[in-house]
């Protein structure tokens, strides 16, 4: 089947189940936290320890991620759909009332995650309408044991609406 139909392409990609993360950084211009919901996170290398994600070129937070040279990946648990929705919206108030820690880079580490990784950006690459970020992991935590939040066929998997 040719890949001429955008809807078909999205539908086929949606059959690949993923976890969900909130990827954050500290905006170097404003010193404010930035973050967005991402399922493009992937492990890349063990030695050195590298991970990657891709960010839409049109995303408002792209300049902050390009400028900050560091990011944190926060992996969501099944009961954190609200956080996923919050960081998939462009609501400027999405950090309001949200506790977080910072480690060495200032990228926000969210509480009660399955795992968090703090990374230094080692390279960025053009990838069509996205930019691919590769980061070296500097530190990690695994504060919680819980089932993961999963995304499959364009919806949260196994979560009652
Ligand atoms: C489950 C899920 C996964 C997403 N994954 C990505 C992703 O990997 N890359 C991306 O650029 N946007 C992704 N998005 C969309 C962004 O979260 C959304 O566009 C966000 O608002 C971008 O931030 P902005 O307000 O700075 O533009 C995803 C959304 C959802 C609901």
Coordinates of N, CA, C and O and ligand atoms in Angstrom, one line a residue:
X1 N 0.9 -1.2 0.0 CA 0.0 0.0 0.0 C 0.9 1.3 0.0 O 1.8 1.3 0.8
X2 N 0.7 2.2 -0.9 CA 1.5 3.4 -0.9 C 1.3 4.3 0.3 O 0.2 4.2 0.9
X3 N 2.3 5.1 0.7 CA 2.2 5.9 1.9 C 1.6 7.3 1.5 O 2.1 8.3 2.1
X4 N 0.7 7.4 0.6 CA 0.2 8.7 0.1 C -0.9 9.2 1.0 O -1.1 10.4 1.1
X5 N -1.5 8.3 1.8 CA -2.6 8.8 2.7 C -2.1 9.0 4.1 O -1.7 8.0 4.8
X6 N -2.1 10.2 4.5 CA -1.6 10.6 5.9 C -2.3 9.8 7.0 O -1.7 9.4 7.9
X7 N -3.6 9.6 6.8 CA -4.4 9.0 7.8 C -4.0 7.5 8.0 O -3.8 7.0 9.1
X8 N -3.8 6.8 6.8 CA -3.3 5.4 6.9 C -2.0 5.3 7.5 O -1.7 4.4 8.3
X9 N -1.1 6.3 7.2 CA 0.3 6.3 7.7 C 0.2 6.4 9.3 O 0.8 5.6 10.0
X10 N -0.6 7.4 9.7 CA -0.7 7.5 11.2 C -1.3 6.3 11.8 O -0.9 5.9 12.9
X11 N -2.4 5.7 11.2 CA -3.0 4.5 11.8 C -2.0 3.4 11.9 O -2.0 2.7 12.9
X12 N -1.2 3.2 10.8 CA -0.3 2.1 10.9 C 0.8 2.3 12.0 O 1.1 1.4 12.7
X13 N 1.3 3.6 12.1 CA 2.3 3.9 13.1 C 1.7 3.7 14.5 O 2.4 3.2 15.4
X14 N 0.4 4.0 14.6 CA -0.3 3.8 15.9 C -0.4 2.4 16.4 O -0.7 2.2 17.6
X15 N -0.1 1.4 15.6 CA -0.1 0.0 16.0 C 1.1 -0.4 16.7 O 1.2 -1.5 17.2
X16 N 2.1 0.6 16.8 CA 3.3 0.4 17.6 C 3.0 0.9 19.0 O 2.9 2.2 19.1
X17 N 2.9 0.1 20.0 CA 2.5 0.6 21.4 C 3.8 1.2 22.0 O 4.9 0.7 21.8
X18 N 3.6 2.3 22.7 CA 4.7 3.0 23.4 C 4.3 3.3 24.8 O 3.1 3.3 25.2
X19 N 5.3 3.6 25.6 CA 5.1 4.3 26.9 C 4.9 5.8 26.6 O 4.9 6.2 25.4
X20 N 4.7 6.5 27.7 CA 4.5 8.0 27.5 C 5.5 8.7 28.5 O 5.6 8.2 29.7
X21 N 6.1 9.8 28.1 CA 7.0 10.5 28.9 C 6.6 12.0 28.9 O 5.9 12.4 28.0
X22 N 7.1 12.7 29.9 CA 7.1 14.2 29.8 C 8.5 14.6 29.8 O 9.3 14.3 30.7
X23 N 8.9 15.3 28.7 CA 10.3 15.7 28.5 C 10.4 17.2 28.8 O 9.6 18.0 28.4
X24 N 11.4 17.5 29.7 CA 11.4 18.9 30.2 C 12.8 19.5 30.0 O 13.8 18.8 29.7
X25 N 12.9 20.8 30.1 CA 14.1 21.5 30.1 C 13.9 22.9 30.9 O 12.8 23.2 31.2
X26 N 15.0 23.6 31.1 CA 14.9 24.9 31.7 C 15.2 25.9 30.6 O 16.3 25.8 29.9
X27 N 14.3 26.8 30.3 CA 14.4 27.7 29.2 C 15.6 28.7 29.5 O 15.5 29.4 30.5
X28 N 16.7 28.7 28.7 CA 17.8 29.6 29.1 C 17.5 31.1 29.0 O 18.1 31.9 29.7
X29 N 16.5 31.4 28.2 CA 16.1 32.8 28.0 C 15.4 33.4 29.3 O 15.6 34.5 29.7
X30 N 14.4 32.6 29.8 CA 13.5 33.0 30.8 C 13.8 32.4 32.2 O 13.2 32.8 33.2
X31 N 14.6 31.3 32.2 CA 14.8 30.5 33.4 C 13.6 29.8 33.9 O 13.5 29.3 35.0
X32 N 12.5 29.7 33.0 CA 11.3 29.0 33.4 C 11.3 27.5 32.9 O 12.0 27.2 31.9
X33 N 10.6 26.6 33.6 CA 10.5 25.3 33.2 C 9.7 25.1 31.9 O 8.8 25.9 31.7
X34 N 10.1 24.2 31.1 CA 9.4 23.9 29.8 C 9.2 22.4 29.8 O 10.0 21.6 30.3
X35 N 8.1 21.9 29.1 CA 8.0 20.5 29.0 C 6.8 20.1 28.0 O 6.0 20.9 27.7
X36 N 6.9 18.9 27.5 CA 5.9 18.4 26.6 C 5.8 16.9 26.7 O 6.7 16.2 27.1
X37 N 4.6 16.4 26.4 CA 4.3 15.0 26.4 C 4.9 14.4 25.1 O 4.7 14.9 24.0
X38 N 5.6 13.2 25.3 CA 6.3 12.6 24.2 C 6.2 11.1 24.2 O 6.5 10.5 25.3
X39 N 6.0 10.5 23.1 CA 6.1 9.0 23.0 C 7.2 8.6 22.0 O 7.4 7.5 21.7
X40 N 8.0 9.6 21.6 CA 9.1 9.3 20.7 C 10.4 9.0 21.4 O 11.4 8.8 20.8
X41 N 10.3 8.9 22.7 CA 11.5 8.6 23.5 C 12.0 7.2 23.2 O 11.1 6.3 23.0
X42 N 13.3 7.0 23.1 CA 13.8 5.7 22.9 C 15.2 5.6 23.5 O 15.9 6.6 23.6
X43 N 15.6 4.4 23.9 CA 17.0 4.2 24.3 C 17.8 4.1 23.0 O 17.3 3.7 22.0
X44 N 19.1 4.5 23.1 CA 19.9 4.5 21.9 C 21.2 3.7 22.1 O 21.6 2.9 21.2
X45 N 21.9 3.9 23.2 CA 23.2 3.3 23.4 C 23.5 3.0 24.9 O 23.0 3.8 25.7
X46 N 24.2 1.9 25.2 CA 24.5 1.6 26.6 C 25.9 2.2 26.9 O 26.1 2.7 28.0
X47 N 26.8 2.2 25.9 CA 28.2 2.7 26.2 C 28.6 3.6 25.1 O 29.1 3.0 24.0
X48 N 28.5 4.9 25.1 CA 28.0 5.7 26.3 C 26.5 5.5 26.4 O 25.8 5.2 25.5
X49 N 26.0 5.9 27.6 CA 24.5 5.8 27.8 C 23.8 7.0 27.1 O 23.9 8.1 27.5
X50 N 23.1 6.6 26.0 CA 22.4 7.7 25.2 C 21.0 7.3 25.0 O 20.6 6.1 25.0
X51 N 20.1 8.4 25.0 CA 18.7 8.2 24.7 C 18.4 9.3 23.6 O 19.2 10.2 23.3
X52 N 17.2 9.2 23.1 CA 16.8 10.1 22.0 C 15.3 10.4 22.1 O 14.5 9.6 22.7
X53 N 14.8 11.5 21.5 CA 13.4 11.8 21.3 C 13.4 12.7 20.1 O 14.4 13.3 19.7
X54 N 12.1 12.9 19.6 CA 12.0 13.9 18.5 C 10.9 14.9 18.9 O 9.9 14.6 19.6
X55 N 11.1 16.2 18.5 CA 10.2 17.3 18.8 C 9.8 18.0 17.5 O 10.7 18.3 16.7
X56 N 8.6 18.2 17.4 CA 8.0 18.9 16.2 C 8.6 20.3 16.0 O 8.8 21.0 17.0
X57 N 9.0 20.6 14.8 CA 9.7 21.9 14.5 C 8.7 23.0 14.9 O 9.2 24.1 15.2
X58 N 7.4 22.8 14.8 CA 6.5 23.9 15.1 C 6.2 24.1 16.6 O 5.5 25.0 17.0
X59 N 6.7 23.2 17.4 CA 6.4 23.3 18.9 C 7.0 24.6 19.5 O 8.1 25.0 19.1
X60 N 6.2 25.2 20.3 CA 6.6 26.4 21.0 C 7.8 26.3 21.8 O 8.6 27.2 22.0
X61 N 8.0 25.1 22.4 CA 9.1 24.8 23.3 C 10.4 24.5 22.6 O 11.4 24.3 23.2
X62 N 10.4 24.4 21.2 CA 11.6 23.9 20.5 C 12.8 24.9 20.8 O 13.9 24.4 21.1
X63 N 12.6 26.2 20.8 CA 13.8 27.1 21.0 C 14.4 26.8 22.4 O 15.6 26.8 22.6
X64 N 13.6 26.6 23.4 CA 14.0 26.3 24.8 C 14.9 25.1 24.8 O 16.0 25.0 25.4
X65 N 14.4 24.0 24.1 CA 15.2 22.7 24.1 C 16.5 22.9 23.3 O 17.5 22.3 23.7
X66 N 16.4 23.6 22.2 CA 17.7 23.8 21.5 C 18.7 24.6 22.3 O 19.9 24.4 22.2
X67 N 18.2 25.6 23.0 CA 19.1 26.5 23.7 C 19.6 26.0 25.1 O 20.7 26.3 25.5
X68 N 18.9 25.1 25.7 CA 19.2 24.7 27.0 C 20.3 23.7 27.1 O 20.9 23.5 28.2
X69 N 20.6 22.9 26.0 CA 21.6 21.9 26.0 C 21.5 20.8 27.0 O 22.5 20.2 27.3
X70 N 20.3 20.7 27.6 CA 20.1 19.6 28.5 C 18.6 19.3 28.6 O 17.8 20.2 28.2
X71 N 18.2 18.1 29.0 CA 16.8 17.8 29.1 C 16.6 16.7 30.1 O 17.6 16.0 30.5
X72 N 15.4 16.5 30.6 CA 15.1 15.4 31.5 C 13.9 14.7 30.9 O 12.9 15.3 30.3
X73 N 13.9 13.3 31.0 CA 12.8 12.5 30.5 C 12.2 11.9 31.7 O 12.9 11.3 32.6
X74 N 10.9 12.0 31.9 CA 10.1 11.5 33.0 C 9.1 10.5 32.5 O 8.2 10.9 31.7
X75 N 9.2 9.3 32.9 CA 8.3 8.2 32.4 C 7.1 8.0 33.3 O 7.2 7.8 34.5
X76 N 5.9 8.2 32.7 CA 4.6 8.2 33.4 C 4.1 6.8 33.7 O 4.3 5.9 33.0
X77 N 3.4 6.8 34.9 CA 2.7 5.5 35.3 C 1.2 5.6 34.9 O 0.7 6.7 34.5
X78 N 0.6 4.5 34.9 CA -0.8 4.3 34.4 C -1.8 5.4 35.0 O -2.7 5.8 34.4
X79 N -1.5 5.8 36.3 CA -2.5 6.7 36.9 C -2.1 8.2 36.7 O -2.5 9.1 37.5
X80 N -1.3 8.5 35.7 CA -0.8 9.8 35.4 C -1.3 10.4 34.1 O -0.6 11.2 33.4
X81 N -2.5 9.9 33.6 CA -3.0 10.4 32.4 C -3.2 12.0 32.4 O -3.0 12.7 31.4
X82 N -3.6 12.5 33.6 CA -3.8 13.9 33.7 C -2.5 14.7 33.4 O -2.5 15.7 32.8
X83 N -1.3 14.1 33.8 CA -0.1 14.8 33.5 C 0.2 14.8 32.0 O 0.7 15.7 31.4
X84 N -0.1 13.6 31.4 CA 0.1 13.5 30.0 C -0.7 14.5 29.2 O -0.2 15.2 28.3
X85 N -2.0 14.6 29.6 CA -2.9 15.6 29.0 C -2.4 17.0 29.2 O -2.4 17.9 28.3
X86 N -2.0 17.3 30.4 CA -1.5 18.7 30.8 C -0.4 19.1 29.9 O -0.3 20.2 29.3
X87 N 0.6 18.2 29.6 CA 1.8 18.5 28.9 C 1.6 18.3 27.4 O 2.6 18.6 26.6
X88 N 0.5 17.8 26.9 CA 0.2 17.7 25.5 C -0.6 19.0 25.1 O -0.9 19.2 23.9
X89 N -1.0 19.8 26.0 CA -1.7 21.0 25.7 C -0.7 22.2 25.6 O 0.4 22.1 26.1
X90 N -1.2 23.3 25.0 CA -0.3 24.5 25.0 C -0.6 25.5 26.0 O -0.3 26.7 25.9
X91 N -1.3 25.0 27.1 CA -1.7 25.9 28.2 C -0.5 26.5 28.9 O 0.3 25.7 29.4
X92 N -0.4 27.8 28.9 CA 0.8 28.4 29.5 C 0.9 28.2 31.0 O 2.0 28.2 31.6
X93 N -0.2 27.8 31.6 CA -0.3 27.6 33.0 C 0.0 26.1 33.4 O -0.3 25.7 34.5
X94 N 0.6 25.3 32.5 CA 0.7 23.9 32.8 C 1.6 23.5 33.9 O 1.6 22.4 34.4
X95 N 2.5 24.5 34.3 CA 3.4 24.2 35.4 C 2.8 24.6 36.8 O 3.4 24.3 37.8
X96 N 1.7 25.3 36.7 CA 1.1 25.8 38.0 C 0.8 24.7 39.0 O 0.1 23.8 38.6
X97 N 1.2 24.9 40.2 CA 0.9 23.9 41.2 C 1.6 22.6 41.1 O 1.2 21.6 41.8
X98 N 2.6 22.5 40.2 CA 3.2 21.2 40.0 C 4.6 21.2 40.6 O 5.5 22.0 40.2
X99 N 4.8 20.4 41.7 CA 6.1 20.3 42.3 C 7.1 19.6 41.4 O 6.7 18.8 40.6
X100 N 8.3 20.0 41.5 CA 9.4 19.3 40.8 C 10.7 19.6 41.5 O 10.9 20.6 42.2
X101 N 11.6 18.7 41.2 CA 13.0 18.9 41.7 C 13.9 19.3 40.5 O 13.5 19.1 39.4
X102 N 15.0 19.8 40.8 CA 16.1 20.0 39.8 C 17.3 19.3 40.3 O 17.6 19.3 41.5
X103 N 18.1 18.8 39.4 CA 19.4 18.2 39.7 C 20.5 19.1 39.2 O 20.4 20.3 39.5
X104 N 21.4 18.6 38.3 CA 22.5 19.5 38.0 C 22.2 20.5 36.8 O 22.8 21.5 36.7
X105 N 21.3 20.1 35.9 CA 21.1 21.0 34.7 C 19.9 21.9 34.8 O 19.8 22.8 34.0
X106 N 19.1 21.8 35.9 CA 17.9 22.7 36.0 C 16.7 22.1 35.3 O 15.6 22.7 35.4
X107 N 16.9 21.0 34.5 CA 15.7 20.5 33.9 C 14.8 19.8 34.9 O 15.2 19.1 35.8
X108 N 13.5 20.1 34.9 CA 12.6 19.7 35.9 C 12.4 18.1 36.0 O 12.2 17.5 35.0
X109 N 12.6 17.6 37.2 CA 12.3 16.2 37.5 C 11.0 16.1 38.2 O 10.8 16.6 39.3
X110 N 10.0 15.4 37.6 CA 8.7 15.3 38.1 C 8.6 14.3 39.2 O 9.3 13.3 39.1
X111 N 7.7 14.4 40.2 CA 7.6 13.5 41.3 C 6.9 12.2 40.9 O 6.0 12.2 40.0
X112 N 7.1 11.1 41.6 CA 6.3 9.8 41.5 C 6.4 9.2 40.1 O 5.4 8.7 39.6
X113 N 7.5 9.4 39.4 CA 7.6 8.8 38.1 C 8.1 7.3 38.2 O 8.7 6.9 39.2
X114 N 7.9 6.6 37.1 CA 8.5 5.2 37.0 C 10.0 5.4 37.0 O 10.7 4.6 37.6
X115 N 10.4 6.3 36.2 CA 11.9 6.6 36.1 C 12.0 8.0 35.6 O 11.2 8.5 34.8
X116 N 13.1 8.7 35.9 CA 13.5 10.0 35.3 C 15.0 9.9 34.9 O 15.8 9.2 35.6
X117 N 15.3 10.5 33.8 CA 16.7 10.6 33.3 C 17.1 12.0 33.1 O 16.3 12.7 32.4
X118 N 18.2 12.5 33.6 CA 18.7 13.8 33.3 C 19.8 13.6 32.3 O 20.7 12.8 32.4
X119 N 19.7 14.4 31.2 CA 20.6 14.2 30.1 C 21.2 15.6 29.6 O 20.6 16.6 29.7
X120 N 22.4 15.4 29.1 CA 23.1 16.5 28.4 C 22.9 16.3 26.9 O 23.2 15.2 26.4
X121 N 22.4 17.3 26.2 CA 22.2 17.2 24.7 C 23.6 17.0 24.0 O 24.4 17.9 24.2
X122 N 23.8 15.9 23.3 CA 25.1 15.8 22.6 C 25.0 16.1 21.1 O 25.9 16.5 20.5
X123 N 23.8 15.9 20.6 CA 23.6 16.3 19.2 C 22.1 16.5 18.9 O 21.2 15.9 19.5
X124 N 21.8 17.3 17.8 CA 20.5 17.4 17.3 C 20.5 17.1 15.8 O 21.6 17.4 15.2
X125 N 19.5 16.6 15.2 CA 19.5 16.2 13.8 C 18.1 16.6 13.2 O 17.1 16.4 13.9
X126 N 18.1 17.1 12.0 CA 16.9 17.3 11.3 C 16.2 16.0 10.9 O 16.9 15.1 10.4
X127 N 14.9 15.9 11.1 CA 14.2 14.7 10.7 C 12.9 15.0 10.2 O 11.9 15.0 10.9
X128 N 12.9 15.5 8.9 CA 11.6 15.9 8.3 C 11.0 17.1 9.1 O 11.6 18.1 9.3
X129 N 9.8 16.9 9.6 CA 9.1 18.0 10.3 C 9.4 18.0 11.8 O 8.8 18.7 12.6
X130 N 10.4 17.1 12.2 CA 10.8 17.1 13.6 C 12.3 17.3 13.7 O 13.0 17.2 12.8
X131 N 12.8 17.6 15.0 CA 14.2 17.6 15.3 C 14.4 16.5 16.2 O 13.7 16.3 17.2
X132 N 15.5 15.7 16.0 CA 15.8 14.6 16.8 C 16.9 15.0 17.8 O 17.9 15.6 17.4
X133 N 16.6 14.8 19.1 CA 17.6 15.2 20.1 C 18.2 13.9 20.7 O 17.5 13.0 21.1
X134 N 19.6 13.9 20.8 CA 20.3 12.8 21.4 C 20.9 13.3 22.6 O 21.6 14.4 22.6
X135 N 20.7 12.6 23.8 CA 21.3 13.1 25.0 C 22.1 12.0 25.7 O 21.7 10.8 25.6
X136 N 23.1 12.4 26.4 CA 23.9 11.5 27.3 C 23.3 11.5 28.7 O 23.2 12.6 29.3
X137 N 23.0 10.4 29.2 CA 22.4 10.3 30.6 C 23.4 10.6 31.6 O 24.5 10.0 31.7
X138 N 23.1 11.6 32.5 CA 24.0 12.0 33.6 C 23.6 11.4 34.9 O 24.4 11.2 35.8
X139 N 22.3 11.3 35.1 CA 21.8 10.8 36.3 C 20.4 10.2 36.1 O 19.7 10.5 35.1
X140 N 20.0 9.3 37.0 CA 18.6 8.7 36.9 C 18.0 8.4 38.2 O 18.8 8.4 39.2
X141 N 16.7 8.3 38.3 CA 16.1 7.8 39.5 C 14.9 6.9 39.1 O 14.4 7.0 38.0
X142 N 14.5 6.0 40.0 CA 13.4 5.1 39.8 C 12.6 5.1 41.1 O 12.6 4.2 41.9
X143 N 11.8 6.2 41.3 CA 11.2 6.4 42.7 C 10.0 5.5 42.9 O 9.6 5.4 44.1
X144 N 9.5 4.8 41.9 CA 8.2 4.2 42.1 C 8.1 2.9 41.2 O 8.5 2.8 40.1
X145 N 7.4 1.9 41.8 CA 7.0 0.7 41.1 C 5.5 0.8 40.8 O 4.7 0.9 41.7
X146 N 5.1 0.8 39.5 CA 3.7 0.9 39.2 C 3.6 0.4 37.7 O 4.5 0.4 37.0
X147 N 2.3 0.1 37.3 CA 2.1 -0.2 35.9 C 2.4 1.0 35.0 O 2.1 2.2 35.5
X148 N 2.8 0.9 33.8 CA 3.1 2.0 32.9 C 1.9 2.6 32.3 O 0.9 1.9 32.1
X149 N 2.0 3.9 31.9 CA 1.0 4.5 31.0 C 1.3 4.1 29.6 O 2.5 4.4 29.1
X150 N 0.4 3.5 28.8 CA 0.7 3.1 27.5 C -0.2 3.8 26.5 O -1.3 4.2 26.7
X151 N 0.4 4.0 25.3 CA -0.3 4.6 24.2 C -0.4 3.7 23.0 O 0.7 3.1 22.6
X152 N -1.6 3.4 22.5 CA -1.8 2.5 21.4 C -2.9 2.9 20.5 O -4.0 3.2 21.1
X153 N -2.8 2.9 19.2 CA -3.8 3.3 18.3 C -4.4 4.6 18.7 O -5.7 4.8 18.7
X154 N -3.6 5.6 19.0 CA -4.0 7.0 19.3 C -4.8 7.2 20.5 O -5.5 8.2 20.7
X155 N -4.7 6.3 21.5 CA -5.4 6.4 22.8 C -4.6 5.8 23.9 O -3.7 5.0 23.7
X156 N -4.9 6.2 25.1 CA -4.3 5.6 26.3 C -4.9 4.2 26.4 O -6.1 4.0 26.3
X157 N -3.9 3.3 26.6 CA -4.3 1.8 26.5 C -4.7 1.3 27.9 O -3.9 1.5 28.8
X158 N -5.9 0.7 28.0 CA -6.3 0.1 29.2 C -6.7 1.1 30.3 O -6.9 0.7 31.5
X159 N -6.9 2.4 29.9 CA -7.3 3.4 30.9 C -8.8 3.7 30.6 O -9.2 4.0 29.4
X160 N -9.7 3.6 31.6 CA -11.1 3.8 31.4 C -11.3 5.3 31.2 O -10.7 6.1 31.9
X161 N -12.1 5.7 30.1 CA -12.3 7.2 29.9 C -13.1 7.9 31.1 O -13.8 7.2 31.8
Ligands
LIG1 C1 0.7 10.5 23.8 C2 1.4 11.8 23.1 C3 2.6 11.7 22.6 C4 3.3 12.8 22.0 N1 4.5 12.7 21.5 C5 5.1 13.7 20.9 C6 6.5 13.6 20.5 O1 7.2 12.6 20.6 N2 7.0 14.7 19.9 C7 6.3 15.9 19.7 O2 6.9 16.8 19.1 N3 5.0 16.0 20.1 C8 4.5 15.0 20.7 N4 3.2 15.1 21.2 C9 2.5 16.4 21.1 C10 3.0 17.4 22.1 O3 2.9 16.9 23.5 C11 2.3 18.8 22.0 O4 2.3 19.2 20.7 C12 2.8 19.8 22.9 O5 1.8 20.7 23.2 C13 4.0 20.5 22.3 O6 4.4 21.6 23.1 P1 4.2 23.2 22.7 O7 3.0 23.7 23.4 O8 5.5 23.8 23.2 O9 4.0 23.3 21.2 C14 2.5 14.0 21.8 C15 1.2 14.1 22.4 C16 0.7 13.0 23.0 C17 -0.7 13.1 23.6

